[in-house]
XYZ file of C-alpha atoms in Angstrom:
705
model
C 35.193 11.459 -56.204
C 34.703 10.190 -52.489
C 34.449 6.428 -52.319
C 30.952 4.726 -50.735
C 32.076 3.142 -47.369
C 32.296 -0.737 -47.116
C 28.969 -2.366 -45.786
C 29.631 -6.218 -44.602
C 27.242 -8.201 -46.768
C 25.287 -9.292 -43.502
C 24.818 -5.901 -42.776
C 23.535 -4.734 -46.028
C 20.910 -7.676 -45.651
C 20.218 -6.371 -42.326
C 19.588 -2.661 -43.885
C 17.473 -4.219 -46.225
C 15.278 -6.013 -43.509
C 15.078 -2.823 -41.927
C 13.703 -1.124 -44.544
C 11.204 -3.778 -45.619
C 9.969 -3.773 -42.157
C 9.361 0.188 -42.166
C 7.355 -0.102 -45.661
C 5.007 -2.565 -44.273
C 4.122 -1.235 -40.947
C 2.124 1.930 -39.980
C 3.503 4.040 -37.151
C 1.077 2.442 -34.879
C 2.366 -0.965 -35.815
C 5.582 -0.106 -35.686
C 5.445 1.581 -32.084
C 3.211 -1.449 -30.632
C 5.701 -4.118 -32.270
C 8.667 -2.006 -30.810
C 6.736 -2.503 -27.643
C 6.310 -6.037 -28.201
C 9.863 -6.829 -29.191
C 11.967 -4.582 -26.262
C 9.586 -7.181 -24.119
C 10.509 -10.159 -25.260
C 14.238 -9.155 -25.703
C 14.157 -8.011 -21.916
C 12.766 -11.731 -21.010
C 14.431 -13.611 -23.080
C 17.820 -11.406 -21.996
C 17.217 -12.053 -18.505
C 16.154 -16.049 -19.190
C 13.275 -15.235 -17.092
C 9.907 -13.466 -17.151
C 6.499 -13.408 -18.477
C 6.439 -12.509 -22.269
C 3.047 -13.740 -23.166
C 1.160 -10.760 -21.548
C 3.217 -7.899 -23.609
C 2.851 -9.820 -26.855
C -1.230 -9.618 -26.427
C -1.784 -6.551 -24.607
C 0.703 -3.993 -26.479
C -2.202 -2.368 -28.582
C -4.326 -1.402 -25.477
C -0.941 0.041 -23.882
C -0.091 1.842 -26.787
C -3.702 3.393 -27.451
C -3.797 4.283 -23.577
C -0.333 5.956 -23.301
C -0.184 7.806 -26.663
C -3.979 8.923 -26.668
C -5.193 9.551 -23.476
C -2.726 9.145 -20.684
C -2.111 12.486 -19.217
C 1.837 12.498 -17.903
C 4.769 14.013 -17.755
C 7.760 11.818 -18.039
C 10.283 13.935 -16.925
C 8.594 15.069 -13.790
C 6.849 11.308 -12.975
C 5.292 12.909 -9.420
C 3.118 15.809 -11.354
C 0.232 16.091 -8.847
C -2.426 16.416 -11.533
C -1.207 13.444 -13.401
C -3.365 10.438 -14.797
C -2.314 7.198 -12.395
C -1.895 3.979 -14.480
C -1.408 0.898 -12.725
C -0.470 -2.563 -14.201
C -2.175 -4.511 -12.007
C -1.109 -7.679 -13.852
C 2.351 -6.905 -12.356
C 3.934 -9.968 -14.202
C 3.703 -7.865 -17.766
C 6.103 -5.944 -15.889
C 8.561 -5.963 -19.243
C 5.691 -4.166 -20.997
C 5.607 -1.250 -18.625
C 9.435 -0.732 -18.642
C 9.339 -0.751 -22.333
C 6.501 2.027 -22.292
C 8.432 4.153 -19.689
C 11.454 4.026 -21.749
C 9.867 4.845 -25.094
C 7.895 7.745 -23.812
C 11.003 9.436 -22.021
C 11.055 8.304 -18.345
C 14.123 7.987 -16.674
C 14.575 4.669 -17.541
C 17.281 3.830 -20.041
C 17.585 0.988 -22.370
C 20.421 -0.516 -20.930
C 17.904 -1.083 -17.667
C 15.772 -3.281 -20.088
C 18.924 -5.193 -20.692
C 19.457 -5.418 -17.163
C 15.581 -6.694 -16.468
C 15.130 -8.584 -13.173
C 19.012 -8.388 -12.549
C 20.894 -7.283 -9.256
C 20.394 -3.431 -8.778
C 18.575 -2.739 -11.894
C 15.389 -0.404 -11.651
C 13.650 -3.116 -13.933
C 13.086 -5.789 -11.325
C 10.632 -8.750 -11.814
C 7.523 -7.086 -10.654
C 6.949 -3.310 -10.443
C 8.079 -1.582 -7.528
C 7.219 2.279 -6.966
C 10.005 3.188 -4.779
C 12.276 1.829 -7.224
C 11.261 2.847 -10.941
C 9.786 6.301 -11.420
C 6.713 6.061 -13.182
C 5.646 2.871 -11.470
C 2.484 4.131 -9.076
C 2.053 1.011 -7.044
C 4.095 -2.075 -6.258
C 2.294 -4.854 -7.524
C 2.626 -8.727 -8.047
C 0.069 -10.229 -6.089
C -2.985 -10.390 -8.398
C -6.006 -8.395 -7.320
C -3.876 -6.113 -5.084
C -3.243 -3.346 -8.094
C -7.012 -3.691 -9.516
C -8.097 -2.418 -5.449
C -4.800 0.097 -5.201
C -6.380 1.887 -8.459
C -9.783 1.879 -6.665
C -8.079 3.883 -3.786
C -6.568 6.116 -5.977
C -9.845 7.170 -7.843
C -11.442 7.577 -4.309
C -8.518 9.903 -3.548
C -8.911 12.045 -6.842
C -12.752 12.305 -5.784
C -12.071 13.517 -2.286
C -9.473 15.927 -3.081
C -11.416 17.416 -6.196
C -14.554 17.698 -3.923
C -12.739 19.223 -1.277
C -10.320 21.831 -3.215
C -12.035 22.326 -6.612
C -13.488 25.686 -7.232
C -15.394 27.362 -9.945
C -12.936 28.026 -13.011
C -10.450 26.100 -11.135
C -10.398 22.250 -11.600
C -7.054 21.864 -9.551
C -7.588 18.158 -9.315
C -8.881 16.402 -12.404
C -7.629 13.130 -13.568
C -8.448 9.726 -14.370
C -7.398 6.497 -13.087
C -6.489 3.441 -15.231
C -5.609 0.187 -14.879
C -4.494 -3.216 -16.987
C -6.061 -5.951 -15.291
C -5.753 -9.763 -16.020
C -7.880 -12.714 -15.440
C -5.641 -13.552 -12.211
C -6.760 -10.391 -10.892
C -10.320 -10.814 -11.807
C -10.030 -14.098 -9.387
C -8.423 -12.958 -6.778
C -11.249 -12.248 -4.096
C -9.630 -8.829 -3.314
C -10.873 -7.410 -6.238
C -14.381 -8.275 -5.957
C -14.341 -6.653 -2.615
C -12.854 -3.461 -4.240
C -14.971 -3.631 -7.225
C -17.964 -3.909 -5.246
C -17.008 -0.825 -3.167
C -16.129 1.068 -6.281
C -19.300 0.468 -8.207
C -21.457 1.607 -4.988
C -19.097 4.549 -4.831
C -19.704 5.512 -8.305
C -16.302 6.499 -9.274
C -16.744 7.781 -12.659
C -12.906 8.266 -13.388
C -11.768 5.056 -12.986
C -11.014 3.060 -16.012
C -9.656 -0.704 -16.450
C -8.497 -2.221 -19.512
C -9.009 -6.292 -19.012
C -6.644 -8.199 -20.526
C -9.072 -11.657 -21.314
C -6.698 -13.701 -22.615
C -8.455 -16.855 -20.770
C -4.941 -17.963 -19.712
C -3.355 -18.298 -16.503
C 0.135 -19.547 -15.507
C -0.583 -23.397 -15.401
C -3.973 -23.646 -17.171
C -6.661 -22.180 -19.281
C -9.252 -20.543 -17.661
C -11.606 -23.180 -18.901
C -10.544 -25.103 -15.942
C -11.095 -22.416 -13.543
C -12.809 -19.262 -14.355
C -16.037 -19.490 -16.785
C -18.118 -17.062 -15.276
C -19.921 -14.240 -17.180
C -17.472 -10.968 -16.379
C -19.764 -8.613 -18.027
C -22.639 -9.459 -16.125
C -20.782 -9.765 -13.085
C -19.475 -6.255 -12.994
C -22.701 -4.549 -14.310
C -24.201 -6.127 -11.055
C -21.564 -4.127 -9.157
C -22.947 -0.944 -11.012
C -19.746 -0.918 -13.216
C -20.405 0.489 -17.028
C -18.964 -2.165 -19.420
C -18.121 -2.836 -23.018
C -16.650 -5.627 -25.039
C -13.920 -5.739 -27.968
C -13.341 -9.141 -29.453
C -10.131 -7.813 -31.117
C -7.473 -7.013 -28.970
C -5.571 -5.606 -32.021
C -8.191 -3.326 -32.961
C -6.754 0.045 -32.192
C -10.073 1.875 -33.296
C -12.593 -0.179 -31.539
C -10.021 0.514 -28.262
C -10.133 3.899 -28.816
C -13.651 4.412 -29.094
C -14.172 2.395 -25.793
C -11.744 4.379 -23.675
C -13.660 7.512 -25.126
C -17.047 6.187 -23.766
C -15.829 5.116 -20.544
C -14.554 8.558 -19.982
C -18.172 9.871 -21.095
C -19.540 7.857 -18.159
C -19.242 9.957 -15.066
C -21.478 7.810 -12.487
C -19.866 4.541 -13.305
C -16.547 3.128 -12.976
C -15.443 1.347 -16.453
C -14.161 -2.207 -17.468
C -13.341 -2.840 -20.954
C -12.981 -6.209 -21.891
C -10.673 -6.958 -24.670
C -10.083 -10.165 -26.242
C -6.256 -10.825 -26.485
C -4.588 -14.026 -27.283
C -1.587 -14.534 -24.850
C 1.915 -14.915 -26.679
C 0.602 -13.321 -29.902
C 2.488 -13.939 -32.733
C 4.691 -16.686 -31.203
C 4.192 -19.480 -33.675
C 4.103 -22.422 -31.144
C 3.431 -20.738 -27.885
C 0.491 -18.379 -28.902
C -2.516 -19.074 -26.743
C -0.704 -21.284 -24.358
C -0.112 -21.364 -20.683
C 3.529 -22.139 -21.274
C 4.018 -18.266 -22.629
C 2.982 -16.731 -19.565
C 5.633 -17.329 -17.386
C 8.620 -18.571 -18.892
C 10.700 -16.921 -21.675
C 10.193 -17.813 -25.379
C 13.413 -19.139 -26.249
C 16.306 -18.170 -28.489
C 14.752 -19.867 -31.543
C 10.813 -19.151 -30.759
C 12.043 -15.539 -30.156
C 13.570 -15.474 -33.755
C 10.434 -16.809 -35.235
C 8.294 -14.487 -33.304
C 10.442 -11.510 -34.709
C 9.610 -12.979 -38.212
C 5.893 -13.091 -38.019
C 6.103 -9.359 -37.118
C 8.685 -8.743 -40.091
C 11.263 -7.592 -37.370
C 15.034 -7.870 -37.560
C 15.653 -11.647 -36.283
C 19.354 -10.864 -35.091
C 19.124 -7.403 -33.436
C 18.110 -7.459 -29.965
C 16.543 -4.515 -28.573
C 16.297 -2.587 -31.540
C 14.238 0.524 -31.675
C 13.010 2.120 -34.805
C 13.759 5.986 -34.705
C 10.440 6.947 -36.018
C 8.816 4.786 -33.200
C 11.099 6.240 -30.470
C 10.193 9.946 -31.882
C 6.639 8.978 -32.324
C 6.496 7.844 -28.115
C 8.699 10.580 -27.051
C 5.871 13.448 -28.271
C 4.652 11.961 -24.373
C 7.664 14.793 -23.326
C 6.767 17.919 -25.021
C 2.989 17.261 -24.513
C 3.390 16.404 -20.849
C 5.951 19.868 -20.378
C 2.751 21.590 -21.842
C 0.039 20.107 -19.685
C 2.268 20.628 -16.718
C 3.303 24.281 -17.117
C -0.935 24.630 -17.901
C -1.812 23.187 -14.511
C 1.091 25.396 -12.757
C -0.175 28.441 -14.035
C -3.848 27.476 -12.791
C -2.487 26.311 -9.833
C -1.031 29.719 -9.146
C -4.084 31.872 -10.018
C -5.988 29.404 -7.650
C -3.400 30.312 -5.016
C -4.226 33.910 -5.421
C -8.258 33.271 -5.400
C -8.115 30.620 -2.857
C -4.903 31.258 -0.597
C -6.404 29.453 2.126
C -7.350 26.298 0.163
C -4.112 26.628 -1.701
C -2.056 26.642 1.630
C -3.904 23.554 2.939
C -3.165 21.557 -0.579
C 0.194 22.717 -0.828
C 0.980 21.045 2.717
C -0.744 17.857 1.610
C 0.999 17.819 -1.774
C 4.349 18.217 0.191
C 3.366 15.613 2.455
C 4.020 18.095 5.771
C 2.035 18.272 8.817
C 0.732 21.908 9.868
C 2.563 23.897 12.329
C 2.027 23.029 15.532
C -0.635 20.798 14.897
C 0.366 18.538 18.073
C 0.255 21.733 20.489
C -3.462 20.237 21.829
C -3.192 16.954 21.939
C -5.191 15.452 25.045
C -3.336 14.776 28.285
C -5.101 12.289 30.336
C -5.905 12.295 34.079
C -3.843 9.775 36.471
C -5.252 7.055 37.858
C -8.476 7.066 35.667
C -9.267 3.803 33.798
C -9.964 3.968 30.156
C -9.550 1.589 27.540
C -6.792 2.639 24.846
C -9.348 2.449 21.998
C -11.374 4.888 23.880
C -8.185 7.489 24.259
C -7.345 6.607 20.412
C -10.905 7.996 19.790
C -10.083 11.280 21.671
C -7.092 11.585 19.818
C -8.407 11.087 16.635
C -11.449 13.759 17.303
C -8.801 16.585 18.544
C -6.422 16.230 15.288
C -9.268 15.546 13.019
C -9.850 19.208 11.957
C -6.152 20.400 11.554
C -5.627 17.086 9.532
C -7.590 17.065 6.066
C -5.261 14.471 4.858
C -6.772 11.966 7.686
C -9.248 9.946 6.006
C -10.242 6.316 6.482
C -12.697 3.841 8.101
C -13.346 0.430 9.506
C -14.420 -2.835 8.223
C -17.924 -2.277 9.463
C -16.728 -1.508 13.125
C -17.058 1.806 13.723
C -19.158 1.173 17.231
C -16.362 -1.153 18.473
C -13.116 0.324 17.224
C -14.298 3.918 17.962
C -12.867 5.265 15.023
C -15.565 7.278 13.450
C -14.444 11.032 12.620
C -17.364 13.046 14.641
C -18.881 15.782 11.834
C -16.576 14.833 8.994
C -19.270 13.283 7.133
C -20.002 10.436 4.631
C -17.244 9.373 1.992
C -20.274 8.616 -0.428
C -21.681 9.248 -3.919
C -24.443 11.956 -3.344
C -26.233 10.333 -5.858
C -26.884 7.341 -3.343
C -28.750 9.454 -0.571
C -31.858 7.703 -0.236
C -32.802 4.831 1.565
C -31.750 3.423 4.939
C -28.677 5.211 6.197
C -28.398 3.719 9.850
C -25.037 4.011 10.709
C -24.228 7.215 8.800
C -21.969 9.609 10.853
C -22.852 13.369 10.872
C -21.757 15.781 8.016
C -21.960 15.803 4.303
C -22.881 12.836 2.600
C -20.655 13.104 -0.875
C -17.025 13.077 -1.770
C -16.157 15.457 1.218
C -16.747 13.157 3.743
C -13.956 11.719 5.398
C -15.396 8.453 7.084
C -15.029 5.548 4.539
C -17.241 2.777 5.254
C -15.478 -0.065 3.751
C -17.895 -2.857 4.658
C -16.902 -6.070 5.779
C -14.082 -6.130 3.221
C -10.920 -5.823 5.248
C -8.426 -7.335 2.335
C -10.001 -4.544 0.287
C -9.584 -1.951 3.082
C -6.128 -2.587 3.117
C -5.227 -2.599 -0.574
C -7.323 0.507 -1.063
C -5.569 2.148 1.456
C -2.306 1.715 -0.199
C -3.889 3.566 -3.384
C -5.086 6.685 -1.164
C -1.583 6.788 0.730
C -0.162 6.490 -3.224
C -1.556 9.717 -3.954
C 0.175 11.702 -2.380
C -0.754 13.682 0.698
C -3.432 11.203 1.908
C -2.612 9.740 5.248
C -5.242 7.058 5.180
C -6.372 4.953 8.675
C -7.775 1.458 8.526
C -9.540 0.192 11.476
C -10.551 -3.267 12.759
C -10.032 -6.155 15.474
C -6.163 -7.259 15.862
C -7.579 -10.741 14.758
C -8.542 -9.566 11.245
C -5.062 -8.362 10.342
C -4.747 -11.459 9.413
C -7.030 -10.506 6.096
C -4.832 -7.378 5.745
C -1.623 -8.889 5.505
C -0.988 -8.946 2.043
C -1.633 -5.736 1.259
C 0.263 -4.328 4.671
C 3.517 -6.061 3.223
C 2.999 -4.265 0.045
C 2.704 -1.019 1.908
C 5.661 -1.579 3.671
C 7.594 -2.549 0.563
C 6.501 0.747 -1.078
C 7.102 2.919 2.014
C 3.679 4.394 2.204
C 2.355 6.413 4.895
C -0.673 4.631 6.531
C -1.784 4.074 10.048
C -3.422 0.806 10.743
C -5.578 0.797 13.996
C -6.223 -2.682 15.654
C -8.534 -3.160 18.429
C -9.750 -5.613 20.825
C -5.812 -6.779 21.475
C -5.876 -9.773 23.133
C -7.755 -12.758 24.974
C -8.771 -9.815 27.317
C -11.583 -8.857 24.939
C -13.599 -11.659 26.200
C -16.508 -13.491 25.672
C -16.276 -13.516 21.693
C -14.031 -16.264 22.383
C -10.702 -17.859 20.194
C -11.911 -16.779 16.912
C -11.539 -13.348 18.004
C -9.389 -13.523 20.217
C -5.603 -12.560 19.014
C -2.653 -14.518 20.205
C 0.083 -14.927 17.090
C -1.010 -11.462 15.265
C 1.335 -9.191 17.050
C 4.266 -11.557 16.375
C 3.145 -11.788 12.844
C 2.988 -7.947 12.647
C 6.720 -7.544 14.094
C 8.040 -10.041 11.690
C 7.020 -7.564 8.642
C 10.146 -5.415 7.802
C 9.175 -1.863 8.051
C 6.484 -1.791 9.673
C 5.898 -0.250 13.297
C 4.117 -1.947 15.955
C 3.164 0.282 18.753
C 1.215 -1.096 21.781
C 0.393 1.481 24.259
C 0.085 0.876 27.797
C -2.186 3.726 28.717
C -4.209 6.791 27.446
C -1.031 8.753 27.464
C 1.330 6.767 25.832
C -1.517 6.433 23.072
C -1.437 10.318 22.399
C 2.085 10.063 21.812
C 1.800 6.608 19.826
C -0.447 8.909 17.537
C 2.621 11.734 17.478
C 4.954 9.233 16.164
C 2.359 7.360 13.748
C 1.964 11.094 12.115
C 5.474 12.170 11.904
C 7.039 9.024 10.687
C 5.769 9.282 7.186
C 7.957 6.907 5.103
C 6.280 3.869 6.469
C 3.085 2.431 7.801
C 2.571 2.087 11.566
C 0.148 -0.337 13.351
C -1.300 1.005 16.348
C -2.481 -1.932 18.719
C -5.589 -1.095 21.225
C -7.503 -2.550 24.152
C -10.954 -2.996 24.326
C -10.792 -3.415 28.288
C -10.037 -0.692 30.660
C -6.737 0.060 32.170
C -5.329 2.277 34.608
C -3.902 5.743 33.360
C -0.473 5.680 35.092
C 0.645 8.383 37.610
C 3.229 9.964 35.818
C 4.391 11.849 38.391
C 5.345 8.761 39.902
C 6.214 6.825 36.470
C 8.418 7.776 33.935
C 6.566 10.143 30.984
C 4.538 8.508 28.589
C 7.245 10.347 25.941
C 9.449 7.345 26.779
C 7.233 5.513 24.251
C 9.021 7.199 21.582
C 12.117 4.942 22.274
C 10.291 2.090 21.920
C 11.029 1.058 25.216
C 11.950 2.997 28.707
C 12.154 2.496 32.275
C 8.794 3.345 33.881
C 10.499 2.667 37.872
C 13.604 1.439 39.271
C 15.288 -0.074 42.331
C 16.273 2.892 44.159
C 20.059 2.157 43.944
C 19.420 1.414 40.102
C 21.206 -1.467 40.418
C 18.012 -4.262 40.060
C 18.339 -7.922 40.517
C 15.435 -8.338 37.672
C 14.072 -6.696 34.988
C 9.891 -6.751 34.516
C 9.026 -5.865 30.657
C 5.633 -5.665 29.365
C 3.178 -4.038 26.519
C -0.312 -2.981 26.472
C -2.425 -3.538 29.170
C -0.064 -5.998 30.719
C 2.093 -3.190 31.924
C -0.418 -2.595 34.730
C 0.440 -6.203 36.075
C 4.240 -5.266 36.181
C 3.454 -1.850 37.528
C 1.377 -3.793 40.244
C 3.679 -6.713 40.910
C 6.679 -3.822 41.219
C 4.371 -1.683 44.007
C 3.808 -5.033 45.742
C 7.585 -6.591 45.768
C 9.369 -3.124 46.632
C 8.059 -3.521 49.862
C 9.577 -6.485 50.445
C 12.717 -5.157 49.354
C 13.180 -6.875 45.963
C 15.346 -4.679 43.683
C 13.073 -4.338 40.591
C 13.176 -2.238 37.361
C 9.882 -2.287 35.441
C 10.169 -1.153 31.684
C 6.832 -0.254 29.308
C 7.859 -1.678 25.733
C 4.977 -0.482 23.321
C 7.313 -1.127 20.221
C 10.058 -3.134 19.450
C 10.670 -1.312 16.083
C 11.189 1.977 17.469
C 13.456 0.587 20.243
C 15.707 -1.111 17.740
C 16.484 2.450 16.428
C 17.881 3.592 19.089
C 21.223 3.663 19.927
C 23.111 0.934 21.613
C 24.254 2.752 24.265
C 20.390 3.604 25.016
C 19.464 0.202 24.461
C 22.122 -1.356 26.840
C 20.743 1.489 29.401
C 17.490 0.223 29.162
C 18.457 -3.704 29.192
C 21.969 -3.676 31.093
C 23.537 -6.672 29.470
C 24.536 -7.750 32.968
C 21.255 -7.806 34.318
C 20.081 -11.607 32.917
C 16.983 -12.172 35.013
C 14.493 -10.568 33.204
C 10.907 -11.247 32.871
C 8.319 -10.504 29.907
C 4.692 -10.390 30.263
C 2.297 -10.345 27.277
C -0.769 -11.974 26.217
C 0.567 -13.072 23.025
C 3.175 -15.951 22.089
C 6.407 -15.519 23.370
C 8.263 -15.914 19.617
C 10.551 -12.958 19.214
C 11.006 -11.878 22.983
C 13.613 -14.071 23.552
C 15.931 -11.358 21.968
C 15.075 -9.358 24.900
C 14.732 -11.707 27.894
C 17.614 -13.987 26.775
C 18.781 -17.287 27.788
C 18.044 -16.481 31.587
C 14.996 -14.915 31.487
C 11.223 -15.966 31.630
C 7.910 -14.692 30.243
C 4.356 -15.178 30.772
C 2.594 -15.493 27.509
C -0.354 -17.240 25.290
C 0.679 -20.375 23.652
C -2.562 -21.949 23.242
C -5.376 -20.169 22.061
C -7.961 -18.442 23.813
C -11.485 -19.023 25.218
C -15.081 -17.849 25.594
C -15.347 -16.160 29.034
C -15.101 -12.661 30.470
C -12.084 -11.040 29.656
C -10.602 -11.068 33.291
C -11.648 -14.749 33.642
C -9.653 -15.540 30.388
C -6.733 -13.282 31.528
C -6.540 -15.056 35.191
C -6.648 -18.615 33.675
C -3.781 -17.755 31.622
C -1.490 -16.605 34.380
C -2.265 -12.779 33.671
C -2.287 -11.482 37.151
C -0.401 -9.296 39.921
C 0.101 -12.010 42.132
C 1.286 -14.528 39.188
C 3.441 -11.784 37.838
C 4.907 -11.520 41.660
C 5.258 -15.273 42.064
C 7.401 -15.809 38.782
C 9.478 -12.726 39.709
C 10.416 -13.971 42.673
C 11.323 -17.543 41.479
C 13.437 -15.966 38.443
C 15.266 -13.675 41.083
C 16.101 -16.951 43.128
C 16.943 -19.249 40.298
C 20.437 -19.816 40.332
């Protein structure tokens, strides 16, 4: 007769606790509380994080992930999956718990490494780090606007590629948003546009816990959110009890039935739900519960108090059904896609390239080449390049912040991305072509911030290459989403025109001075400021080919001379970031003149003038610091030989950063004050941007001991 194994008395008590817990809970509550406890354990283990949201919002997240979300945990990048955005990124522990429980490649040990070095569970979700995270969220409101972009991408792709019997593109975009998200102005901008566009497949769950990081919303946020969103054109519902799973289920089903409006489901929750001393207090928003309060919270939920990261087998098995279901849904979709390939081969080939994020073969063979010695603003050259590539690149869609006439970025004959139901009324400013979701011109209105954040959602949808357009000075409005785009390594093209004080009469409110330096400071953002029309063509090639980060293209309002490339080096030198346009005859110059953009014509003029006086000069066009820094040291030293210390840089912006290229012996003609309201030529002259002044400063530098 075998003896029963010895079980220590403490373990016996623990086993009894676990059995009692399972008896008291339904499978739904068991799963929800598993999410809650994993989340607070992760935060407590890290001694850092936000436990309040997971405790309050776990029920709505559970309902969404187990009943509605169409996803494939073993293939997180499945093209036709539903998108889920945790806009309230501070609640990341809840998302990581969901990903682990539903079978994504995020093991339990990563929850134990929450917020630690080299983990894939950072403090706020990062899409390039963690599979299953769609977008990098943290700054509130950004995820809200990202979701709008994702819904727009779904609408565009479905309108372009779906055929009768073949709904190849058919998915929802969901988000969990917070009080803080709805306070940020970017969410208002994005919500207004989403309502106008009637994005029926956009469904947001609003965790209305009425608490922020440092205060109750009674101090700051007492508006009627329901009425506000109804005025935007959203479908709204209110749930008074965030723990009522039936009400949450019914609300999501109703939202899915609403085809012509985005949906906001306002769900009243209690931050830190179940924490005896911290529930409904702002202290639980951004600080761990503490060891004792964690135990008391587990006691409230009848959870084993002395086991960290405990996962009941029944809960894990229930969540892991998502793996089987996901494989089945993905398999069915692939079969439909193969049938679609046979029925619609042309459309399939086009869609396949988008899905693979590849450019068509020889897409750039007909790019425009511009005649030498003709004056053309680089914004106008940009327009000509865009009209050439638009028919070839169906994934290139975008628009401006109400500045099509100024930035010249409208896609001629490619229609208007609009709800077909809004066809009546005044349509001044519309573009030729269809008025529906097939249109590729997005009218953002005066909403630069949302334009940037929506573009992140578009780009995160795979295959879409969004572009935005506004004045360079208004890049300040777009900095938050641009920074996040770089963090996510998204393929976005930012077009900024009116690039300097040379724009003229609009004055210093519209004349950028520090913006180039600002953009160059952003890691992973390639900034390109072409000198003329032909450099503009090459700049577009680079921007489209380099698909693992955003690119900012900076263009002039004023006309600039198109350089004679028989006399000066080919514009293909732009690919290197900086290249020698012309050199001293013996290639041993006494001084190097460097410029970007429209100021290149000044150093060219100075070169031509001074070379006749036997000055030995090299001139360098430097459209992109970032591209130049990618080159080998050998190439960089070839352009800027270390032994040539006399260097003069010319750029109509602040000098910050140029010291790395001009060194301690160099000089610079720059703008260290704001501009002025006057004709552009006059403003440039008054700030020293003339050929004569460049010559004067060059001679002074040469003679300087």
